[in-house]
C-alpha cells in the first residue's frame, strides 16, 4: 500500500493477491474443451467451450451439423500421406484436365454420398415425412456414421492448382486429403492436398473466430455473448 | 469420352441383353432374375436411340453399316423381326437373350440411317431418315399400320411393313400399348391401332389399320412432340400448349372432361408456363416446362410422397429434389420420361432421377421398395438419355473422361 505521490508520478500499487488481508484461491480454474478436432496441418475455425460451454459442445455434437472446408489441391504428383509435404510417390501429367472434367467427378462424389446420407439417417423412405425432409434437404444422419460429403463444388481452377469447398459430416481432415488424392486418380492423373481450412463448424463461421491478436478476456466474453443466441436456437431446433 | 449403354430391371425375358443372367455360362454362376442397379451392356456400335417395350428392347445406331437396329427380349409376336434359330434354320427364336441384328428391308441399306425406335406391348416402330417408317410385331389391332389379317400367326413371321404415305417426312414415332402415333415435320399427328379408349384420337372407338391424320383441338397446330405408353396420349405444340386424348380413367384428362375415354385431341388449359416436353405413362403423366419445372398428374406414385396418389391438375415437384440448391442454382431438369408406372428425369448435369413403382427392380436404385419421390440413380457417367419400359430401363451414358 502506498500513499499518493506528487502529480506527474505514476502510482504503483502492488498486487492485492499477495496481501495477507485477502482470502480465497489465487486463480479460478476454468475448464476449456475443444469441439471438433483440427489436425496439425489444417487451419481454420476451432470451437472451444468454457465452463458450461463444454456441455453445450456435447449437445452441439449431437446435432450433427455439417462443417465446411476450403480444400486446396495440386495436380501432378502423389504423396504417401496425400499432402504436399509427404514423400513423393508418383509424378504425372495433368494438361488433359479441364474444369469441366473436375466438376463431373465432383458430381459423382456428391451422388454417391447422397445415398450414404439417406442410409445413415435412418428415415423410412416410404413416409410423407421423408419426402418433406428431402425437399428441404434436411436429411442427415443423427448418429455415428462414416464420413459423408453433403455438398462439394469447385471454387477456383488454375492448373495445376484447384480449390474446393466441401460440406461434410463426421469427417477427418485426413479423409479430405485422401479425397483430393482420389480425385486426382479419377482424372487419370494424381493430386496432393495443399491446404485444409475449416470455414464453418455447424453454427460457427470463421468470421466469428478470434484471431491470435484478440485472445484476451474481453474479446472472449464478447464472442461468447454474440454466439449465445445462435447456439440456443440451433439446439432447440434440433434437439427440442 | 465414350458412349455406353446401361441396363437394369427384369432379365428373364432377355430384355436386358445379358445372356449370362438367364443362362449362366459357368457352373458356379447363378441366374440373375433382377438386375437392381445399372449394368453396362457391351454394344458393337454407338447407340443413338433405345426403346423399351413390354418385355423387349430395341437399340438403334445412326450408322451407315448394314446392321442398324438390334433387338432383345420377348419375340413371340416377331416384334424383333425374324430371329433365325441356330439349331433349326426353319424356326425362329421366341426369346432373344442378347442384342441381335434386326434385318430391315431397306432399299439403300448403306445410305439410309435409322433415327429413332419405339416399342409397344407387342409391336415396334423404326423411323428412318429417307425410307419412312418400318413396323413389325403384333397387328391384331392394326397397330403396324397394315390391314388386319384374320387368324394371322405373328410368331416366327418375316413380315416387316413399310409406311411412307404421310403429308411430310415423319420425325417421331411413338408406340402406345396397342396403337402407334406418327408425328410429321409439318406438325401433324397420325395414328393407327387399338381405339377402345380413344387413344387413336380419330373420333371413334374402333381400330384403325391405316395411319390416319388427327384433328380435334390439334387441327392446324404445329405439334413438336407426342408421347404415349399406355392408353393415354399427350402432344406438345410449338407454343408450349398441351393436348391430350385417350384413356382418362386415372384423371389424366379430368381437367377438361369427366368422361373416362376421350377420342378426340383436347387442349389441356394448364397454367404452368410454356411446356417443353411431355411423357405419358400407364396411369400418370409428366411435363417439363421451359423454365425447367416438372409437373405431374394422374394416379399412382406421382413423386410427391405417399400422400399424393391422384390429382387431375398438375402439381409441381420441388426442384430441390433434383439436386437444385442455393449451392448449385444452375441445376435444371432437361428431359422427362415415363415407363408404365415409373417416371424418370434427366438433369443438365447428366444425373438421372427416378421414382414410381419399383417393379422387378426397374428403378435401378438398388433397393426393392417403391420410390415415392425423385431419387438419384448412381450411373458411372453422364446420362444422355433413358428409355423406360414396364419392368426394365435402358440408358445411354457418356463417360466422364
Short mmCIF file of N, CA and C in Angstrom, two decimals, chain B residues 147-245:
data_model
loop_
_atom_site.label_atom_id
_atom_site.label_comp_id
_atom_site.label_asym_id
_atom_site.label_seq_id
_atom_site.Cartn_x
_atom_site.Cartn_y
_atom_site.Cartn_z
N UNK B 147 -53.43 -53.74 -92.93
CA UNK B 147 -54.74 -54.37 -92.74
C UNK B 147 -54.64 -55.59 -91.83
N UNK B 148 -55.61 -55.72 -90.93
CA UNK B 148 -55.63 -56.86 -90.01
C UNK B 148 -55.99 -58.12 -90.78
N UNK B 149 -55.14 -59.13 -90.66
CA UNK B 149 -55.40 -60.41 -91.33
C UNK B 149 -55.95 -61.37 -90.28
N UNK B 150 -57.14 -61.89 -90.53
CA UNK B 150 -57.77 -62.75 -89.54
C UNK B 150 -56.93 -64.00 -89.32
N UNK B 151 -56.79 -64.40 -88.07
CA UNK B 151 -56.04 -65.60 -87.70
C UNK B 151 -54.58 -65.55 -88.13
N UNK B 152 -54.04 -64.36 -88.28
CA UNK B 152 -52.63 -64.28 -88.65
C UNK B 152 -51.78 -64.78 -87.50
N UNK B 153 -50.73 -65.53 -87.85
CA UNK B 153 -49.82 -66.01 -86.82
C UNK B 153 -48.62 -65.07 -86.80
N UNK B 154 -48.41 -64.43 -85.66
CA UNK B 154 -47.37 -63.42 -85.60
C UNK B 154 -46.00 -63.96 -85.22
N UNK B 155 -45.97 -65.12 -84.58
CA UNK B 155 -44.65 -65.62 -84.18
C UNK B 155 -43.94 -66.19 -85.39
N UNK B 156 -42.63 -66.07 -85.40
CA UNK B 156 -41.78 -66.55 -86.49
C UNK B 156 -42.17 -65.94 -87.84
N UNK B 157 -42.64 -64.70 -87.78
CA UNK B 157 -43.06 -64.04 -89.03
C UNK B 157 -41.91 -63.23 -89.60
N UNK B 158 -41.80 -63.22 -90.93
CA UNK B 158 -40.76 -62.44 -91.58
C UNK B 158 -41.25 -61.06 -91.97
N UNK B 159 -42.56 -60.81 -91.75
CA UNK B 159 -43.19 -59.61 -92.30
C UNK B 159 -42.78 -58.34 -91.57
N UNK B 160 -42.18 -57.42 -92.32
CA UNK B 160 -41.91 -56.07 -91.80
C UNK B 160 -42.55 -55.12 -92.78
N UNK B 161 -43.47 -54.30 -92.28
CA UNK B 161 -44.23 -53.42 -93.16
C UNK B 161 -43.58 -52.04 -93.24
N UNK B 162 -43.70 -51.39 -94.41
CA UNK B 162 -43.12 -50.06 -94.56
C UNK B 162 -44.23 -49.03 -94.77
N UNK B 163 -44.15 -47.91 -94.08
CA UNK B 163 -45.17 -46.86 -94.20
C UNK B 163 -44.50 -45.60 -94.74
N UNK B 164 -45.06 -45.09 -95.87
CA UNK B 164 -44.47 -43.89 -96.45
C UNK B 164 -45.49 -42.80 -96.73
N UNK B 165 -46.78 -43.13 -96.61
CA UNK B 165 -47.83 -42.19 -97.04
C UNK B 165 -48.20 -41.22 -95.94
N UNK B 166 -47.37 -40.16 -95.79
CA UNK B 166 -47.71 -39.12 -94.82
C UNK B 166 -47.60 -37.77 -95.54
N UNK B 167 -48.13 -36.72 -94.91
CA UNK B 167 -48.14 -35.43 -95.62
C UNK B 167 -46.73 -34.83 -95.73
N UNK B 168 -45.84 -35.30 -94.89
CA UNK B 168 -44.45 -34.85 -94.97
C UNK B 168 -43.62 -35.89 -94.23
N UNK B 169 -42.33 -35.65 -94.13
CA UNK B 169 -41.45 -36.65 -93.52
C UNK B 169 -41.82 -36.87 -92.05
N UNK B 170 -41.83 -38.15 -91.63
CA UNK B 170 -42.12 -38.46 -90.23
C UNK B 170 -40.87 -38.18 -89.42
N UNK B 171 -41.01 -37.43 -88.33
CA UNK B 171 -39.86 -37.10 -87.50
C UNK B 171 -39.88 -37.75 -86.12
N UNK B 172 -41.04 -38.31 -85.71
CA UNK B 172 -41.08 -39.00 -84.43
C UNK B 172 -42.11 -40.12 -84.50
N UNK B 173 -41.75 -41.27 -83.95
CA UNK B 173 -42.72 -42.38 -83.87
C UNK B 173 -42.88 -42.75 -82.40
N UNK B 174 -44.10 -43.04 -82.01
CA UNK B 174 -44.37 -43.38 -80.62
C UNK B 174 -45.30 -44.59 -80.59
N UNK B 175 -44.98 -45.53 -79.71
CA UNK B 175 -45.85 -46.70 -79.54
C UNK B 175 -46.60 -46.58 -78.24
N UNK B 176 -47.91 -46.74 -78.31
CA UNK B 176 -48.69 -46.87 -77.09
C UNK B 176 -48.78 -48.37 -76.82
N UNK B 177 -49.68 -48.78 -75.98
CA UNK B 177 -49.76 -50.20 -75.67
C UNK B 177 -50.08 -51.01 -76.93
N UNK B 178 -51.15 -50.66 -77.61
CA UNK B 178 -51.53 -51.36 -78.84
C UNK B 178 -51.88 -50.40 -79.95
N UNK B 179 -51.28 -49.20 -79.92
CA UNK B 179 -51.53 -48.27 -81.01
C UNK B 179 -50.23 -47.56 -81.34
N UNK B 180 -50.22 -46.87 -82.45
CA UNK B 180 -49.00 -46.18 -82.89
C UNK B 180 -49.32 -44.74 -83.26
N UNK B 181 -48.38 -43.85 -82.93
CA UNK B 181 -48.54 -42.44 -83.27
C UNK B 181 -47.36 -42.02 -84.14
N UNK B 182 -47.64 -41.17 -85.13
CA UNK B 182 -46.59 -40.68 -86.02
C UNK B 182 -46.67 -39.16 -86.05
N UNK B 183 -45.55 -38.49 -85.86
CA UNK B 183 -45.56 -37.02 -85.93
C UNK B 183 -44.73 -36.63 -87.15
N UNK B 184 -45.27 -35.73 -87.98
CA UNK B 184 -44.56 -35.34 -89.19
C UNK B 184 -43.89 -33.99 -89.03
N UNK B 185 -43.03 -33.67 -90.00
CA UNK B 185 -42.28 -32.42 -89.97
C UNK B 185 -43.23 -31.22 -89.98
N UNK B 186 -44.39 -31.38 -90.63
CA UNK B 186 -45.33 -30.26 -90.71
C UNK B 186 -46.08 -30.05 -89.40
N UNK B 187 -45.88 -30.93 -88.42
CA UNK B 187 -46.55 -30.74 -87.13
C UNK B 187 -47.88 -31.45 -87.03
N UNK B 188 -48.15 -32.39 -87.96
CA UNK B 188 -49.41 -33.14 -87.85
C UNK B 188 -49.14 -34.49 -87.18
N UNK B 189 -50.20 -35.06 -86.64
CA UNK B 189 -50.09 -36.34 -85.95
C UNK B 189 -50.99 -37.36 -86.64
N UNK B 190 -50.43 -38.55 -86.89
CA UNK B 190 -51.20 -39.65 -87.46
C UNK B 190 -51.27 -40.76 -86.42
N UNK B 191 -52.32 -41.58 -86.49
CA UNK B 191 -52.44 -42.68 -85.54
C UNK B 191 -53.07 -43.89 -86.21
N UNK B 192 -52.77 -45.06 -85.63
CA UNK B 192 -53.43 -46.28 -86.06
C UNK B 192 -53.38 -47.26 -84.91
N UNK B 193 -54.22 -48.29 -84.95
CA UNK B 193 -54.20 -49.31 -83.90
C UNK B 193 -55.48 -49.34 -83.08
N UNK B 194 -55.35 -49.83 -81.86
CA UNK B 194 -56.47 -50.02 -80.92
C UNK B 194 -57.08 -48.67 -80.56
N UNK B 195 -58.40 -48.61 -80.54
CA UNK B 195 -59.01 -47.31 -80.25
C UNK B 195 -60.07 -47.34 -79.18
N UNK B 196 -60.20 -48.45 -78.45
CA UNK B 196 -61.31 -48.58 -77.49
C UNK B 196 -61.29 -47.52 -76.41
N UNK B 197 -60.13 -46.94 -76.14
CA UNK B 197 -60.07 -45.87 -75.14
C UNK B 197 -59.98 -44.51 -75.83
N UNK B 198 -60.10 -44.53 -77.14
CA UNK B 198 -59.99 -43.27 -77.88
C UNK B 198 -58.55 -42.87 -78.09
N UNK B 199 -57.63 -43.80 -77.86
CA UNK B 199 -56.22 -43.42 -77.94
C UNK B 199 -55.77 -43.09 -79.36
N UNK B 200 -56.56 -43.45 -80.37
CA UNK B 200 -56.15 -43.07 -81.73
C UNK B 200 -56.58 -41.64 -82.02
N UNK B 201 -57.47 -41.11 -81.20
CA UNK B 201 -57.86 -39.72 -81.33
C UNK B 201 -58.57 -39.40 -82.64
N UNK B 202 -59.17 -40.42 -83.29
CA UNK B 202 -59.76 -40.19 -84.61
C UNK B 202 -61.27 -40.00 -84.55
N UNK B 203 -61.81 -39.81 -83.34
CA UNK B 203 -63.24 -39.52 -83.23
C UNK B 203 -64.12 -40.75 -83.13
N UNK B 204 -63.50 -41.92 -83.03
CA UNK B 204 -64.31 -43.13 -82.85
C UNK B 204 -63.56 -44.07 -81.91
N UNK B 205 -64.20 -45.20 -81.59
CA UNK B 205 -63.57 -46.13 -80.66
C UNK B 205 -63.23 -47.45 -81.34
N UNK B 206 -63.10 -47.44 -82.68
CA UNK B 206 -62.78 -48.66 -83.41
C UNK B 206 -61.29 -48.75 -83.66
N UNK B 207 -60.88 -49.89 -84.22
CA UNK B 207 -59.47 -49.99 -84.56
C UNK B 207 -59.25 -49.34 -85.92
N UNK B 208 -58.03 -48.91 -86.12
CA UNK B 208 -57.66 -48.29 -87.39
C UNK B 208 -56.44 -49.01 -87.89
N UNK B 209 -56.45 -49.43 -89.14
CA UNK B 209 -55.29 -50.16 -89.62
C UNK B 209 -54.45 -49.38 -90.61
N UNK B 210 -54.83 -48.14 -90.87
CA UNK B 210 -54.04 -47.28 -91.75
C UNK B 210 -53.77 -45.99 -91.01
N UNK B 211 -52.52 -45.52 -90.98
CA UNK B 211 -52.25 -44.27 -90.24
C UNK B 211 -53.13 -43.14 -90.77
N UNK B 212 -53.91 -42.55 -89.86
CA UNK B 212 -54.86 -41.52 -90.24
C UNK B 212 -54.59 -40.25 -89.45
N UNK B 213 -54.81 -39.12 -90.12
CA UNK B 213 -54.50 -37.83 -89.50
C UNK B 213 -55.48 -37.47 -88.40
N UNK B 214 -54.95 -36.89 -87.31
CA UNK B 214 -55.80 -36.47 -86.19
C UNK B 214 -56.21 -35.02 -86.38
N UNK B 215 -57.39 -34.69 -85.90
CA UNK B 215 -57.84 -33.30 -85.94
C UNK B 215 -58.18 -32.83 -84.54
N UNK B 216 -59.43 -32.55 -84.25
CA UNK B 216 -59.79 -32.07 -82.92
C UNK B 216 -59.08 -30.77 -82.60
N UNK B 217 -58.64 -30.61 -81.36
CA UNK B 217 -58.01 -29.36 -80.95
C UNK B 217 -56.60 -29.19 -81.51
N UNK B 218 -56.04 -30.24 -82.14
CA UNK B 218 -54.69 -30.07 -82.69
C UNK B 218 -54.71 -29.79 -84.19
N UNK B 219 -55.91 -29.64 -84.76
CA UNK B 219 -56.00 -29.32 -86.19
C UNK B 219 -55.37 -27.97 -86.43
N UNK B 220 -54.40 -27.95 -87.36
CA UNK B 220 -53.76 -26.68 -87.67
C UNK B 220 -52.70 -26.27 -86.66
N UNK B 221 -52.50 -27.07 -85.62
CA UNK B 221 -51.50 -26.72 -84.62
C UNK B 221 -50.19 -27.42 -84.97
N UNK B 222 -49.08 -26.72 -84.80
CA UNK B 222 -47.77 -27.30 -85.06
C UNK B 222 -47.32 -28.08 -83.83
N UNK B 223 -47.47 -29.40 -83.90
CA UNK B 223 -47.11 -30.24 -82.76
C UNK B 223 -45.61 -30.55 -82.85
N UNK B 224 -44.90 -30.34 -81.74
CA UNK B 224 -43.46 -30.60 -81.78
C UNK B 224 -43.05 -31.86 -81.02
N UNK B 225 -44.01 -32.45 -80.29
CA UNK B 225 -43.67 -33.69 -79.60
C UNK B 225 -44.94 -34.43 -79.23
N UNK B 226 -44.92 -35.78 -79.38
CA UNK B 226 -46.05 -36.59 -78.91
C UNK B 226 -45.50 -37.66 -77.98
N UNK B 227 -46.36 -38.17 -77.10
CA UNK B 227 -45.91 -39.20 -76.19
C UNK B 227 -47.06 -40.12 -75.82
N UNK B 228 -46.70 -41.39 -75.60
CA UNK B 228 -47.70 -42.35 -75.15
C UNK B 228 -46.98 -43.60 -74.72
N UNK B 229 -47.58 -44.36 -73.81
CA UNK B 229 -47.02 -45.66 -73.50
C UNK B 229 -48.12 -46.66 -73.14
N UNK B 230 -49.16 -46.14 -72.51
CA UNK B 230 -50.29 -46.99 -72.16
C UNK B 230 -51.42 -46.71 -73.13
N UNK B 231 -52.52 -46.20 -72.60
CA UNK B 231 -53.66 -45.89 -73.46
C UNK B 231 -54.00 -44.42 -73.45
N UNK B 232 -53.09 -43.60 -72.92
CA UNK B 232 -53.33 -42.16 -72.91
C UNK B 232 -52.25 -41.53 -73.77
N UNK B 233 -52.58 -40.40 -74.44
CA UNK B 233 -51.59 -39.75 -75.30
C UNK B 233 -51.52 -38.27 -74.98
N UNK B 234 -50.32 -37.71 -75.11
CA UNK B 234 -50.13 -36.27 -74.91
C UNK B 234 -49.37 -35.70 -76.10
N UNK B 235 -49.66 -34.45 -76.45
CA UNK B 235 -48.92 -33.78 -77.52
C UNK B 235 -48.59 -32.37 -77.06
N UNK B 236 -47.41 -31.88 -77.47
CA UNK B 236 -46.98 -30.53 -77.10
C UNK B 236 -46.84 -29.71 -78.37
N UNK B 237 -47.37 -28.50 -78.35
CA UNK B 237 -47.29 -27.65 -79.54
C UNK B 237 -46.08 -26.73 -79.45
N UNK B 238 -45.77 -26.05 -80.58
CA UNK B 238 -44.60 -25.17 -80.58
C UNK B 238 -44.80 -23.99 -79.64
N UNK B 239 -46.07 -23.69 -79.29
CA UNK B 239 -46.32 -22.59 -78.38
C UNK B 239 -46.32 -23.01 -76.92
N UNK B 240 -46.01 -24.30 -76.67
CA UNK B 240 -45.94 -24.75 -75.29
C UNK B 240 -47.27 -25.17 -74.71
N UNK B 241 -48.26 -25.42 -75.57
CA UNK B 241 -49.56 -25.87 -75.09
C UNK B 241 -49.62 -27.39 -75.10
N UNK B 242 -50.41 -27.95 -74.18
CA UNK B 242 -50.51 -29.41 -74.05
C UNK B 242 -51.87 -29.89 -74.52
N UNK B 243 -51.87 -30.97 -75.30
CA UNK B 243 -53.12 -31.57 -75.77
C UNK B 243 -53.12 -33.03 -75.36
N UNK B 244 -54.30 -33.58 -75.05
CA UNK B 244 -54.36 -34.98 -74.65
C UNK B 244 -55.58 -35.68 -75.21
N UNK B 245 -55.46 -36.99 -75.33
CA UNK B 245 -56.61 -37.81 -75.74
C UNK B 245 -56.33 -39.23 -75.29
#
